[in-house]
Short mmCIF file of C-alpha atoms in Angstrom, two decimals:
data_model
loop_
_atom_site.label_atom_id
_atom_site.label_comp_id
_atom_site.label_asym_id
_atom_site.label_seq_id
_atom_site.Cartn_x
_atom_site.Cartn_y
_atom_site.Cartn_z
CA MET E 18 69.60 16.88 -23.51
CA GLY E 19 70.59 19.42 -20.96
CA GLU E 20 72.49 16.98 -18.84
CA TRP E 21 75.40 17.12 -21.23
CA GLY E 22 75.92 20.64 -19.87
CA PHE E 23 77.90 19.27 -16.92
CA LEU E 24 80.32 17.40 -19.08
CA SER E 25 80.48 20.25 -21.58
CA SER E 26 81.39 22.83 -18.97
CA LEU E 27 84.09 20.60 -17.53
CA LEU E 28 85.57 19.82 -20.92
CA ASP E 29 85.43 23.51 -21.81
CA LYS E 30 87.81 24.15 -18.96
CA VAL E 31 90.20 21.54 -20.26
CA GLN E 32 90.24 23.14 -23.69
CA SER E 33 92.37 26.02 -22.54
CA HIS E 34 94.94 23.60 -21.12
CA SER E 35 95.24 21.30 -24.07
CA SER E 36 97.46 21.29 -27.08
CA VAL E 37 96.14 22.25 -30.50
CA ILE E 38 95.30 18.69 -31.44
CA GLY E 39 93.66 18.22 -28.06
CA LYS E 40 91.36 21.11 -28.79
CA VAL E 41 90.46 19.62 -32.15
CA TRP E 42 89.70 16.33 -30.43
CA LEU E 43 87.41 18.05 -27.95
CA SER E 44 85.56 19.81 -30.75
CA VAL E 45 85.11 16.52 -32.57
CA LEU E 46 83.77 15.04 -29.36
CA PHE E 47 81.27 17.82 -28.86
CA ILE E 48 80.04 18.30 -32.36
CA PHE E 49 80.21 14.91 -33.95
CA ARG E 50 79.36 12.77 -31.00
CA ILE E 51 77.41 14.50 -28.28
CA MET E 52 75.38 16.67 -30.58
CA ILE E 53 74.64 13.88 -33.03
CA ILE E 54 73.49 11.58 -30.26
CA GLY E 55 71.31 14.25 -28.75
CA ALA E 56 69.93 15.64 -31.98
CA GLY E 57 69.48 12.67 -34.22
CA ALA E 58 70.41 9.25 -33.07
CA ASP E 59 68.05 9.33 -30.10
CA LYS E 60 65.00 9.41 -32.32
CA VAL E 61 66.20 6.60 -34.54
CA TRP E 62 66.53 4.21 -31.62
CA SER E 63 63.48 5.39 -29.70
CA ASP E 64 61.10 2.76 -31.08
CA GLU E 65 63.68 0.05 -31.16
CA GLN E 66 61.76 -2.41 -29.08
CA SER E 67 58.19 -1.39 -29.74
CA SER E 68 58.60 -1.65 -33.49
CA MET E 69 60.35 -4.96 -33.45
CA ILE E 70 58.07 -7.70 -34.75
CA CYS E 71 58.48 -11.43 -34.35
CA ASN E 72 56.57 -13.96 -36.39
CA THR E 73 55.04 -15.59 -33.39
CA LYS E 74 52.29 -14.77 -30.99
CA GLN E 75 54.02 -16.48 -28.11
CA PRO E 76 53.94 -13.99 -25.24
CA GLY E 77 57.36 -13.01 -24.09
CA CYS E 78 59.14 -14.21 -27.18
CA LYS E 79 59.63 -10.73 -28.58
CA ASN E 80 61.06 -9.53 -25.28
CA VAL E 81 63.63 -12.28 -25.01
CA CYS E 82 64.59 -12.07 -28.68
CA TYR E 83 65.11 -8.33 -28.43
CA ASP E 84 67.14 -8.83 -25.30
CA HIS E 85 69.23 -11.50 -27.00
CA ALA E 86 69.87 -9.41 -30.09
CA PHE E 87 70.60 -6.12 -28.30
CA PRO E 88 72.10 -6.65 -24.86
CA ILE E 89 72.77 -2.94 -24.76
CA SER E 90 71.29 -0.41 -27.11
CA HIS E 91 73.66 1.49 -29.38
CA ILE E 92 72.70 4.83 -27.92
CA ARG E 93 73.54 3.76 -24.41
CA PHE E 94 76.73 2.20 -25.62
CA TRP E 95 77.82 5.46 -27.25
CA VAL E 96 76.93 7.50 -24.20
CA LEU E 97 79.07 5.20 -22.08
CA GLN E 98 81.83 5.50 -24.66
CA ILE E 99 81.75 9.29 -24.51
CA ILE E 100 81.78 9.30 -20.73
CA PHE E 101 84.59 6.81 -20.38
CA VAL E 102 86.70 8.46 -23.05
CA SER E 103 86.24 11.84 -21.39
CA THR E 104 87.18 10.59 -17.94
CA PRO E 105 91.00 10.66 -18.35
CA THR E 106 90.66 14.23 -19.59
CA LEU E 107 88.69 15.18 -16.51
CA ILE E 108 91.34 13.67 -14.28
CA TYR E 109 93.95 15.72 -16.13
CA LEU E 110 91.79 18.80 -15.52
CA GLY E 111 91.86 18.05 -11.81
CA HIS E 112 95.64 17.94 -11.90
CA VAL E 113 95.85 21.21 -13.83
CA LEU E 114 93.62 23.02 -11.37
CA HIS E 115 95.61 21.63 -8.48
CA VAL E 116 98.85 22.86 -10.07
CA ILE E 117 97.39 26.29 -10.79
CA HIS E 118 96.25 26.62 -7.22
CA LYS E 119 99.63 25.65 -5.83
CA GLU E 120 101.45 28.07 -8.09
CA ASN E 121 99.09 30.86 -7.16
CA LYS E 122 99.92 30.23 -3.53
CA LEU E 123 103.60 30.21 -4.42
CA ARG E 124 103.31 33.55 -6.15
CA GLU E 125 101.59 35.08 -3.16
CA TYR E 126 104.27 33.71 -0.91
CA MET E 127 106.98 35.09 -3.18
CA GLN E 128 105.38 38.51 -3.20
CA THR E 129 105.25 38.71 0.54
CA HIS E 130 108.72 37.21 1.00
CA ALA E 131 110.54 39.08 -1.73
CA GLY E 132 113.93 38.70 -0.14
CA GLU E 133 113.89 34.93 0.10
CA THR E 134 115.24 32.72 -2.61
CA VAL E 135 112.47 30.37 -3.47
CA LYS E 136 111.93 28.11 -6.41
CA GLY E 137 109.76 29.99 -8.88
CA PRO E 138 106.51 28.78 -10.36
CA LYS E 139 107.16 26.28 -13.05
CA TYR E 140 103.94 25.93 -14.95
CA THR E 141 102.18 29.27 -14.98
CA ASP E 142 103.28 32.70 -16.05
CA GLU E 143 102.14 36.14 -14.94
CA LYS E 144 99.19 36.15 -17.28
CA GLY E 145 97.96 32.84 -15.99
CA HIS E 146 98.81 30.85 -19.09
CA VAL E 147 99.76 27.31 -18.30
CA LYS E 148 102.70 25.56 -19.89
CA ILE E 149 102.38 21.84 -20.25
CA THR E 150 105.75 20.60 -19.05
CA GLY E 151 107.16 18.21 -16.53
CA ASN E 152 104.62 16.42 -14.39
CA LEU E 153 101.76 18.09 -16.14
CA LEU E 154 102.99 16.82 -19.47
CA GLY E 155 103.28 13.36 -17.96
CA THR E 156 99.69 13.45 -16.77
CA TYR E 157 98.55 14.82 -20.10
CA MET E 158 100.26 12.08 -22.04
CA THR E 159 98.95 9.42 -19.67
CA SER E 160 95.44 10.70 -20.18
CA ILE E 161 95.90 10.53 -23.96
CA VAL E 162 97.20 6.97 -23.72
CA PHE E 163 94.20 5.92 -21.68
CA ARG E 164 91.92 7.67 -24.12
CA ILE E 165 93.47 5.67 -26.94
CA LEU E 166 93.07 2.41 -25.07
CA LEU E 167 89.45 3.14 -24.22
CA GLU E 168 88.59 4.16 -27.77
CA ILE E 169 90.09 0.95 -29.11
CA ALA E 170 88.26 -1.06 -26.47
CA PHE E 171 84.93 0.48 -27.36
CA ILE E 172 85.43 0.11 -31.10
CA VAL E 173 86.37 -3.53 -30.70
CA GLY E 174 83.53 -4.04 -28.25
CA GLN E 175 81.04 -2.59 -30.69
CA TYR E 176 82.34 -4.86 -33.43
CA TYR E 177 81.96 -7.95 -31.27
CA LEU E 178 78.52 -7.00 -30.02
CA TYR E 179 76.83 -6.04 -33.24
CA GLY E 180 79.19 -5.86 -36.15
CA PHE E 181 78.91 -2.70 -38.16
CA VAL E 182 75.95 -3.45 -40.38
CA MET E 183 72.44 -4.04 -39.16
CA ASP E 184 70.66 -6.98 -40.70
CA PRO E 185 66.90 -6.49 -40.64
CA ARG E 186 66.28 -10.12 -39.79
CA ILE E 187 67.07 -11.54 -36.37
CA VAL E 188 66.93 -15.28 -35.87
CA CYS E 189 66.08 -16.26 -32.35
CA SER E 190 65.53 -19.54 -30.56
CA ARG E 191 65.48 -18.60 -26.91
CA ALA E 192 62.82 -19.87 -24.48
CA PRO E 193 59.85 -19.31 -24.49
CA CYS E 194 60.00 -18.93 -28.25
CA PRO E 195 58.85 -22.09 -29.98
CA PHE E 196 61.89 -23.51 -31.75
CA THR E 197 63.27 -20.80 -34.02
CA VAL E 198 61.48 -17.60 -34.83
CA GLU E 199 62.35 -14.68 -37.03
CA CYS E 200 62.19 -11.16 -35.71
CA TYR E 201 62.50 -8.01 -37.72
CA MET E 202 64.07 -4.88 -36.37
CA SER E 203 62.97 -1.34 -37.09
CA ARG E 204 64.95 1.06 -39.35
CA PRO E 205 67.98 -1.12 -40.04
CA THR E 206 69.41 1.06 -42.81
CA GLU E 207 69.16 4.28 -40.85
CA LYS E 208 70.80 2.59 -37.91
CA THR E 209 73.57 1.26 -40.12
CA ILE E 210 74.26 4.80 -41.35
CA PHE E 211 74.50 6.14 -37.84
CA ILE E 212 76.64 3.23 -36.71
CA LEU E 213 79.10 3.77 -39.54
CA PHE E 214 79.13 7.51 -38.90
CA MET E 215 79.91 7.05 -35.21
CA LEU E 216 82.52 4.47 -36.09
CA VAL E 217 84.27 6.89 -38.43
CA VAL E 218 84.17 9.59 -35.77
CA SER E 219 85.66 7.16 -33.23
CA CYS E 220 88.45 6.31 -35.64
CA ILE E 221 89.12 9.99 -36.29
CA SER E 222 89.28 10.59 -32.54
CA LEU E 223 91.67 7.70 -32.20
CA LEU E 224 93.90 9.05 -34.95
CA LEU E 225 93.83 12.51 -33.38
CA ASN E 226 94.94 11.06 -30.07
CA VAL E 227 97.76 9.12 -31.71
CA ALA E 228 98.82 12.22 -33.63
CA GLU E 229 98.79 14.21 -30.42
CA ILE E 230 101.10 11.73 -28.74
CA PHE E 231 103.54 11.94 -31.63
CA TYR E 232 103.28 15.71 -31.66
CA LEU E 233 104.05 15.99 -27.97
CA VAL E 234 106.91 13.50 -28.16
CA CYS E 235 108.45 15.23 -31.18
CA SER E 236 108.15 18.71 -29.73
CA ARG E 237 109.63 17.51 -26.47
CA SER E 238 112.59 15.87 -28.18
CA SER E 239 113.17 18.94 -30.35
CA ARG E 240 113.18 21.06 -27.21
CA ARG E 241 115.68 18.70 -25.65
CA LYS E 242 117.91 18.84 -28.72
CA ALA E 243 117.89 22.65 -28.70
CA LYS E 244 118.86 22.57 -25.04
CA THR E 245 122.18 20.78 -25.55
CA VAL E 246 124.94 23.36 -25.98
CA PRO E 247 127.83 22.53 -28.36
CA SER E 248 131.16 22.17 -26.55
CA SER E 249 132.80 24.88 -28.68
CA ALA E 250 130.49 27.48 -27.19
CA ILE E 251 131.59 26.54 -23.72
CA ALA E 252 135.22 26.84 -24.69
CA ILE E 253 134.76 30.41 -26.00
CA HIS E 254 133.47 31.62 -22.65
CA PRO E 255 135.73 29.95 -20.14
CA HIS E 256 134.20 31.66 -17.13
CA PHE E 257 130.90 30.02 -17.78
CA ASN E 258 130.73 26.40 -16.99
CA GLY E 259 128.48 24.04 -18.84
CA ASP E 260 125.96 23.84 -16.03
CA SER E 261 125.10 27.50 -15.84
CA LEU E 262 124.83 27.75 -19.60
CA MET E 263 122.49 24.78 -19.65
CA LYS E 264 120.40 26.33 -16.93
CA ASN E 265 120.07 29.59 -18.81
CA GLU E 266 119.14 27.73 -21.93
CA LYS E 267 116.51 25.80 -20.00
CA LEU E 268 114.91 28.91 -18.53
CA SER E 269 114.76 30.77 -21.81
CA LEU E 270 113.39 27.75 -23.61
CA HIS E 271 110.68 27.37 -21.02
CA ASP E 272 109.70 30.97 -21.49
CA THR E 273 109.54 30.84 -25.23
CA SER E 274 108.27 27.37 -25.79
CA HIS E 275 105.08 27.41 -27.77
CA SER E 276 104.63 23.74 -28.14
CA THR E 277 101.75 23.85 -25.72
CA ALA E 278 98.40 25.21 -26.81
CA MET N 4 65.12 16.21 -18.26
CA GLY N 5 65.89 19.77 -17.39
CA GLU N 6 65.15 19.19 -13.74
CA TRP N 7 68.66 18.02 -13.14
CA GLY N 8 69.94 21.50 -14.03
CA PHE N 9 69.10 22.84 -10.59
CA LEU N 10 70.93 20.10 -8.76
CA GLY N 11 73.78 20.39 -11.20
CA GLY N 12 74.11 24.10 -10.48
CA LEU N 13 74.22 23.43 -6.76
CA PHE N 14 76.86 20.81 -7.25
CA ASP N 15 78.86 23.27 -9.28
CA SER N 16 78.90 25.70 -6.40
CA LEU N 17 79.75 22.89 -4.03
CA GLN N 18 82.76 22.09 -6.16
CA ALA N 19 84.42 25.32 -5.16
CA HIS N 20 84.13 24.36 -1.52
CA SER N 21 85.47 20.87 -1.57
CA PRO N 22 88.88 19.32 -1.26
CA MET N 23 90.27 17.25 -4.08
CA LEU N 24 88.71 13.99 -2.99
CA GLY N 25 85.42 15.76 -2.53
CA ARG N 26 85.65 16.97 -6.08
CA PHE N 27 86.32 13.47 -7.28
CA TRP N 28 83.10 12.39 -5.59
CA LEU N 29 81.28 15.30 -7.22
CA LEU N 30 82.67 14.25 -10.58
CA LEU N 31 81.30 10.77 -9.98
CA MET N 32 77.93 12.18 -9.00
CA LEU N 33 77.62 14.61 -11.88
CA VAL N 34 79.08 12.68 -14.72
CA PHE N 35 78.57 9.06 -13.88
CA ARG N 36 75.25 9.32 -12.15
CA ILE N 37 73.20 12.33 -13.09
CA LEU N 38 74.40 12.45 -16.66
CA ILE N 39 73.78 8.74 -17.19
CA LEU N 40 70.42 8.95 -15.49
CA GLY N 41 69.27 11.93 -17.47
CA THR N 42 70.44 10.84 -20.87
CA VAL N 43 70.31 7.12 -20.92
CA ALA N 44 68.34 5.61 -18.12
CA SER N 45 65.19 7.62 -18.77
CA ASP N 46 64.83 6.09 -22.23
CA LEU N 47 65.78 2.69 -20.98
CA PHE N 48 63.03 2.53 -18.42
CA GLU N 49 60.40 4.40 -20.37
CA ASP N 50 58.68 1.39 -21.84
CA GLU N 51 59.20 -0.81 -18.85
CA GLN N 52 55.55 -1.54 -18.25
CA GLU N 53 54.27 -1.47 -21.84
CA GLU N 54 56.76 -4.07 -22.92
CA PHE N 55 56.23 -6.25 -19.88
CA ALA N 56 54.46 -9.27 -21.37
CA CYS N 57 52.74 -12.12 -19.60
CA ASN N 58 51.57 -15.27 -21.33
CA THR N 59 47.98 -14.89 -20.31
CA LEU N 60 45.05 -12.88 -21.53
CA GLN N 61 43.65 -12.53 -18.03
CA PRO N 62 42.88 -8.84 -17.52
CA GLY N 63 44.83 -7.25 -14.71
CA CYS N 64 47.36 -10.03 -14.47
CA LYS N 65 50.07 -8.09 -16.26
CA GLN N 66 49.58 -5.09 -13.98
CA VAL N 67 49.80 -7.03 -10.75
CA CYS N 68 52.76 -9.06 -11.93
CA TYR N 69 54.64 -5.95 -13.02
CA ASP N 70 53.90 -4.43 -9.64
CA MET N 71 55.27 -7.51 -7.91
CA ALA N 72 58.36 -7.68 -10.08
CA PHE N 73 59.27 -4.00 -9.74
CA PRO N 74 57.83 -2.44 -6.58
CA ILE N 75 59.86 0.61 -7.52
CA SER N 76 61.46 1.07 -10.87
CA GLN N 77 65.26 1.20 -10.78
CA TYR N 78 65.09 4.60 -12.40
CA ARG N 79 63.03 6.11 -9.60
CA PHE N 80 65.20 4.35 -7.05
CA TRP N 81 68.26 6.02 -8.52
CA VAL N 82 66.54 9.40 -8.54
CA PHE N 83 65.90 9.01 -4.80
CA HIS N 84 69.44 7.80 -4.41
CA ILE N 85 70.93 10.88 -6.00
CA VAL N 86 68.68 13.30 -4.17
CA LEU N 87 69.21 11.75 -0.75
CA ILE N 88 72.94 11.38 -1.19
CA ALA N 89 73.23 14.98 -2.29
CA THR N 90 71.27 16.20 0.73
CA PRO N 91 74.05 16.25 3.36
CA SER N 92 76.36 18.15 1.01
CA LEU N 93 73.71 20.66 0.11
CA LEU N 94 72.74 21.19 3.73
CA PHE N 95 76.37 21.85 4.54
CA LEU N 96 76.62 24.30 1.66
CA MET N 97 73.50 26.13 2.81
CA TYR N 98 74.73 26.30 6.39
CA ALA N 99 78.12 27.60 5.37
CA MET N 100 76.69 30.30 3.13
CA HIS N 101 74.17 31.34 5.76
CA HIS N 102 76.85 31.49 8.39
CA ASN N 103 79.05 33.65 6.23
CA ASN N 104 76.24 36.10 5.69
CA LYS N 105 75.52 36.23 9.39
CA ARG N 106 79.15 36.72 10.36
CA THR N 107 79.94 39.45 7.95
CA THR N 108 76.93 41.48 8.95
CA HIS N 109 78.10 41.34 12.55
CA SER N 110 81.83 41.83 12.32
CA LYS N 111 83.12 44.67 10.22
CA PHE N 112 86.68 44.60 11.51
CA ARG N 113 89.19 42.54 9.75
CA GLN N 114 91.15 41.02 12.58
CA ILE N 115 92.27 37.51 12.87
CA SER N 116 90.70 36.35 16.05
CA SER N 117 90.45 33.15 17.89
CA GLN N 118 86.78 33.18 16.99
CA ASP N 119 87.74 32.80 13.35
CA TYR N 120 89.72 29.72 14.18
CA ARG N 121 86.90 28.26 16.16
CA GLU N 122 84.59 29.00 13.31
CA ASP N 123 87.01 27.42 10.90
CA LEU N 124 87.27 24.39 13.12
CA ARG N 125 83.51 24.12 13.37
CA LEU N 126 83.11 24.30 9.62
CA ARG N 127 85.67 21.57 9.19
CA ARG N 128 83.92 19.39 11.73
CA LEU N 129 80.65 19.94 9.95
CA TYR N 130 82.23 19.02 6.67
CA ILE N 131 83.51 15.79 8.13
CA ILE N 132 80.07 15.05 9.57
CA ASN N 133 78.59 15.79 6.16
CA VAL N 134 80.93 13.29 4.54
CA VAL N 135 80.15 10.71 7.21
CA PHE N 136 76.44 11.05 6.52
CA ARG N 137 77.19 10.77 2.86
CA ILE N 138 79.05 7.53 3.45
CA VAL N 139 76.15 6.18 5.50
CA ALA N 140 73.73 7.12 2.73
CA GLU N 141 75.90 5.57 0.03
CA ILE N 142 76.29 2.31 1.89
CA GLY N 143 72.62 2.30 2.76
CA PHE N 144 71.63 2.64 -0.85
CA LEU N 145 74.14 0.05 -2.00
CA VAL N 146 72.67 -2.45 0.45
CA GLY N 147 69.15 -1.40 -0.50
CA GLN N 148 69.85 -1.86 -4.18
CA TRP N 149 71.30 -5.27 -3.54
CA LEU N 150 68.33 -6.33 -1.43
CA ILE N 151 65.67 -5.05 -3.79
CA TYR N 152 67.18 -5.90 -7.16
CA GLY N 153 70.23 -8.07 -6.65
CA PHE N 154 72.75 -7.86 -9.44
CA LYS N 155 70.73 -9.29 -12.26
CA VAL N 156 67.43 -8.53 -13.88
CA GLU N 157 65.81 -11.78 -14.88
CA ALA N 158 64.32 -12.05 -18.31
CA GLN N 159 61.57 -14.31 -17.06
CA PHE N 160 59.48 -13.68 -14.01
CA PRO N 161 57.04 -16.33 -12.78
CA CYS N 162 54.06 -14.75 -11.11
CA SER N 163 51.13 -16.24 -9.24
CA ARG N 164 49.37 -13.24 -7.78
CA PHE N 165 45.62 -12.80 -7.94
CA PRO N 166 43.98 -12.49 -10.55
CA CYS N 167 46.54 -14.47 -12.52
CA PRO N 168 45.48 -18.06 -13.07
CA TYR N 169 47.93 -20.22 -11.12
CA THR N 170 51.44 -19.37 -12.25
CA VAL N 171 52.09 -17.36 -15.37
CA ASP N 172 55.34 -16.48 -17.04
CA CYS N 173 56.02 -12.81 -17.47
CA PHE N 174 58.85 -11.38 -19.46
CA THR N 175 60.63 -8.17 -18.62
CA SER N 176 61.79 -5.63 -21.14
CA ARG N 177 65.53 -5.24 -21.86
CA PRO N 178 66.81 -7.30 -18.93
CA ALA N 179 70.41 -7.48 -20.14
CA GLU N 180 70.71 -3.73 -20.56
CA LYS N 181 69.16 -3.15 -17.17
CA THR N 182 71.56 -5.62 -15.61
CA ILE N 183 74.47 -3.72 -17.13
CA PHE N 184 73.29 -0.45 -15.66
CA LEU N 185 72.45 -2.04 -12.33
CA CYS N 186 76.02 -3.27 -12.05
CA PHE N 187 77.33 0.06 -13.36
CA TYR N 188 75.49 2.04 -10.69
CA PHE N 189 76.57 -0.43 -8.05
CA ILE N 190 80.21 -0.06 -9.02
CA VAL N 191 79.93 3.72 -9.13
CA GLY N 192 78.31 3.65 -5.69
CA LEU N 193 81.11 1.48 -4.38
CA ILE N 194 83.77 3.80 -5.75
CA ALA N 195 81.92 6.81 -4.33
CA ALA N 196 81.69 5.19 -0.89
CA ILE N 197 85.39 4.31 -0.93
CA SER N 198 86.39 7.80 -2.05
CA SER N 199 84.22 9.34 0.66
CA CYS N 200 85.86 7.12 3.28
CA ALA N 201 89.28 8.12 1.98
CA GLU N 202 88.21 11.75 2.11
CA VAL N 203 87.13 11.45 5.74
CA LEU N 204 90.35 9.78 6.79
CA TYR N 205 92.57 12.14 4.84
CA SER N 206 90.74 15.28 5.93
CA SER N 207 90.57 14.33 9.59
CA MET N 208 94.23 13.46 9.59
CA LYS N 209 95.15 16.72 7.91
CA TRP N 210 92.95 19.01 9.90
CA PHE N 211 92.64 17.56 13.31
CA CYS N 212 95.70 15.46 13.98
CA SER N 213 98.25 17.88 12.58
CA SER N 214 96.50 20.94 14.01
CA ARG N 215 96.66 19.57 17.54
CA GLU N 216 100.35 18.82 17.25
CA SER N 217 101.55 22.13 15.90
CA LEU N 218 99.25 25.03 16.31
CA ALA N 219 101.80 27.87 16.46
CA PRO N 220 103.62 27.58 13.15
CA GLU N 221 100.38 26.72 11.46
CA ARG N 222 98.88 29.87 12.79
CA SER N 223 101.51 32.01 11.13
CA CYS N 224 100.94 30.35 7.79
CA VAL N 225 97.21 30.55 8.25
CA CYS N 226 97.57 34.22 9.17
CA GLU N 227 99.52 34.71 5.99
CA ASN N 228 96.86 33.07 3.88
CA LEU N 229 94.20 35.05 5.62
CA HIS N 230 96.17 38.25 5.01
CA ASN N 231 96.62 37.49 1.37
CA SER N 232 93.05 36.53 0.87
CA LYS N 233 91.96 39.62 2.76
CA GLN N 234 94.05 41.83 0.51
CA GLU N 235 92.49 40.20 -2.47
CA GLU N 236 89.09 40.79 -1.02
CA VAL N 237 89.87 44.45 -0.51
CA GLU N 238 91.23 44.73 -3.99
CA ALA N 239 88.32 42.98 -5.56
CA GLU N 240 85.06 44.39 -4.45
CA ALA N 241 85.28 44.49 -0.69
CA LYS N 242 82.28 42.33 -0.39
CA PRO N 243 82.11 41.53 3.29
CA ARG N 244 80.14 38.41 2.75
CA GLY N 245 82.90 36.42 1.22
CA ARG N 246 85.65 37.31 3.60
CA THR N 247 85.19 34.75 6.26
CA VAL N 248 84.67 32.17 3.63
CA SER N 249 87.91 32.96 1.94
CA GLU N 250 89.72 33.12 5.27
CA SER N 251 88.72 29.71 6.32
CA ALA N 252 89.17 28.69 2.74
CA ALA N 253 92.70 30.00 2.64
CA SER N 254 93.66 28.29 5.84
CA SER N 255 92.29 25.01 4.72
CA MET N 256 93.70 25.46 1.26
CA ARG N 257 97.15 25.44 2.68
CA LEU N 258 96.47 22.30 4.61
CA LYS N 259 94.99 20.21 1.96
CA GLY N 260 96.20 21.83 -1.19
CA GLY N 261 92.90 21.65 -2.94
CA SER N 262 92.76 23.73 -5.99
CA MET N 263 90.85 26.94 -5.91
CA ARG N 264 88.11 27.35 -8.32
CA SER N 265 85.34 29.79 -8.76
CA SER N 266 82.09 28.50 -9.98
CA SER N 267 81.00 31.64 -11.72
CA SER N 268 83.94 31.69 -14.08
CA ARG N 269 84.46 29.13 -16.71
CA LYS N 270 88.15 29.61 -17.37
CA ALA N 271 90.12 28.38 -14.44
CA SER N 272 93.61 29.16 -15.53
CA SER N 273 93.95 32.83 -14.78
CA ILE N 274 95.48 34.06 -11.57
CA GLY N 275 93.34 37.13 -11.92
CA HIS N 276 90.39 35.05 -10.90
CA LYS N 277 90.75 35.94 -7.31
CA CYS N 278 90.56 39.62 -8.10
CA ARG N 279 87.84 39.32 -10.63
CA PRO N 280 84.83 41.34 -9.65
CA GLY N 281 81.69 39.52 -8.78
CA LYS N 282 80.60 38.78 -5.31
CA TYR N 283 79.96 35.20 -6.21
CA VAL N 284 83.62 34.76 -6.99
CA SER N 285 84.85 36.21 -3.76
CA SER N 286 82.56 34.10 -1.72
CA LYS N 287 83.38 31.01 -3.63
CA THR N 288 86.90 30.45 -2.49
CA LEU N 289 87.39 27.28 -0.63
CA MET N 290 85.44 27.03 2.49
CA VAL N 291 86.69 23.94 4.14
#
């Protein structure tokens, strides 16, 4: 499935601007979801409709019973899940690239106008590494929150559509089927295995996202705590006021902070 | 379907030449349309005719009823949709690249001239025209999809075309799933049309309204961007082809603040990108 290349290349770009847990989440997405769908799950669901048998010869009954039992096939559902869950990340990528571009312009401006006092670049350093702070951190956390909400929505949606175990027998009484007929799906056990596997992967992704939120919040609050200067320190150096000390602390902390990636 | 790789590659190079809203549209195209079409929709519509069942044994009836129910399969309709909607953007891309090649073979001197500005202005106008055509195509296909398919695929399709005896009932395959994707593509088309409209309004306001009001101060900033981008060009590989592109790119970059991206490199975070060797990189700075 070469079409996943688009999404893969975009998500690859995000990887360098994510935290550690974010990178793990992306790897889980690639390996345990996209690859599994492309390599294995496709084949299991390929004969979903052709191998379904109903105990009636009524023309059209099999079609409507299949449609009633599977309003959307699992494969398509998972593909939509992957795409929707990746979308907040792609929007974050757009913001990152925008920020990088603006800071590059700022650097050029600063180089040509060396004498002017201009606010320095906030997010990037000389090597091009991006720090996730401020607005960028806000966007990042918003994207994680949306990811969490979408994952939960899809897991709950899957539960309500199909449950988590495939029963081989489908009971159907939709027109034009005469009264009630029984239909039998193909490969129910194999499908159950894949469904449970994808469910576990979704839950792991969800937990990773939640952990990432906690990680970012904790690292941010620990940074904030380190920033506050004790009042005794200010008293020792009377010619410094609290503001300038705080500012110096802030700058040095921004330089040395490793909480991002 | 590996055929989408070619179009995907072209879209990738278009990404480096678009403002932010344009990139959002490209994201929609690539991820929500081509990806869905290639991975999901091809399987969905594969057995469309085999599983189409009519309650008659009359030979030929199923064929003619299927033909009446689906004059063109939704899948093929969406393939046309993607190709025709991509066409204005790709034509613009081809024109811009061709024009760069032509210009750099003619002018070897690096001077900011009024011709550059006119060229810049022309490129911007062409980009706006390209987006307008895109909007027309999007709306056209939205209306076409609504007229041909509506918003629902019926499970049952009564058919009375020769040679079917009187009226027979035919049953489509996977109608609910197809309805979901019909609505999905419609919504994506709607969002794409709205974002293209927003892009046109925003870009015209930025480029044409503000440029008429204050040309002088803008010129100095544009000169600056052109200077900087020229220096980078000299530092990089001195590929003449990309210069005019990056000039007009730099001037428009300042105006719309789109982020710079090179399509040949996969890591977008380094500042050194601009100086990275590779003629593709230098020519891939923002054009519009």
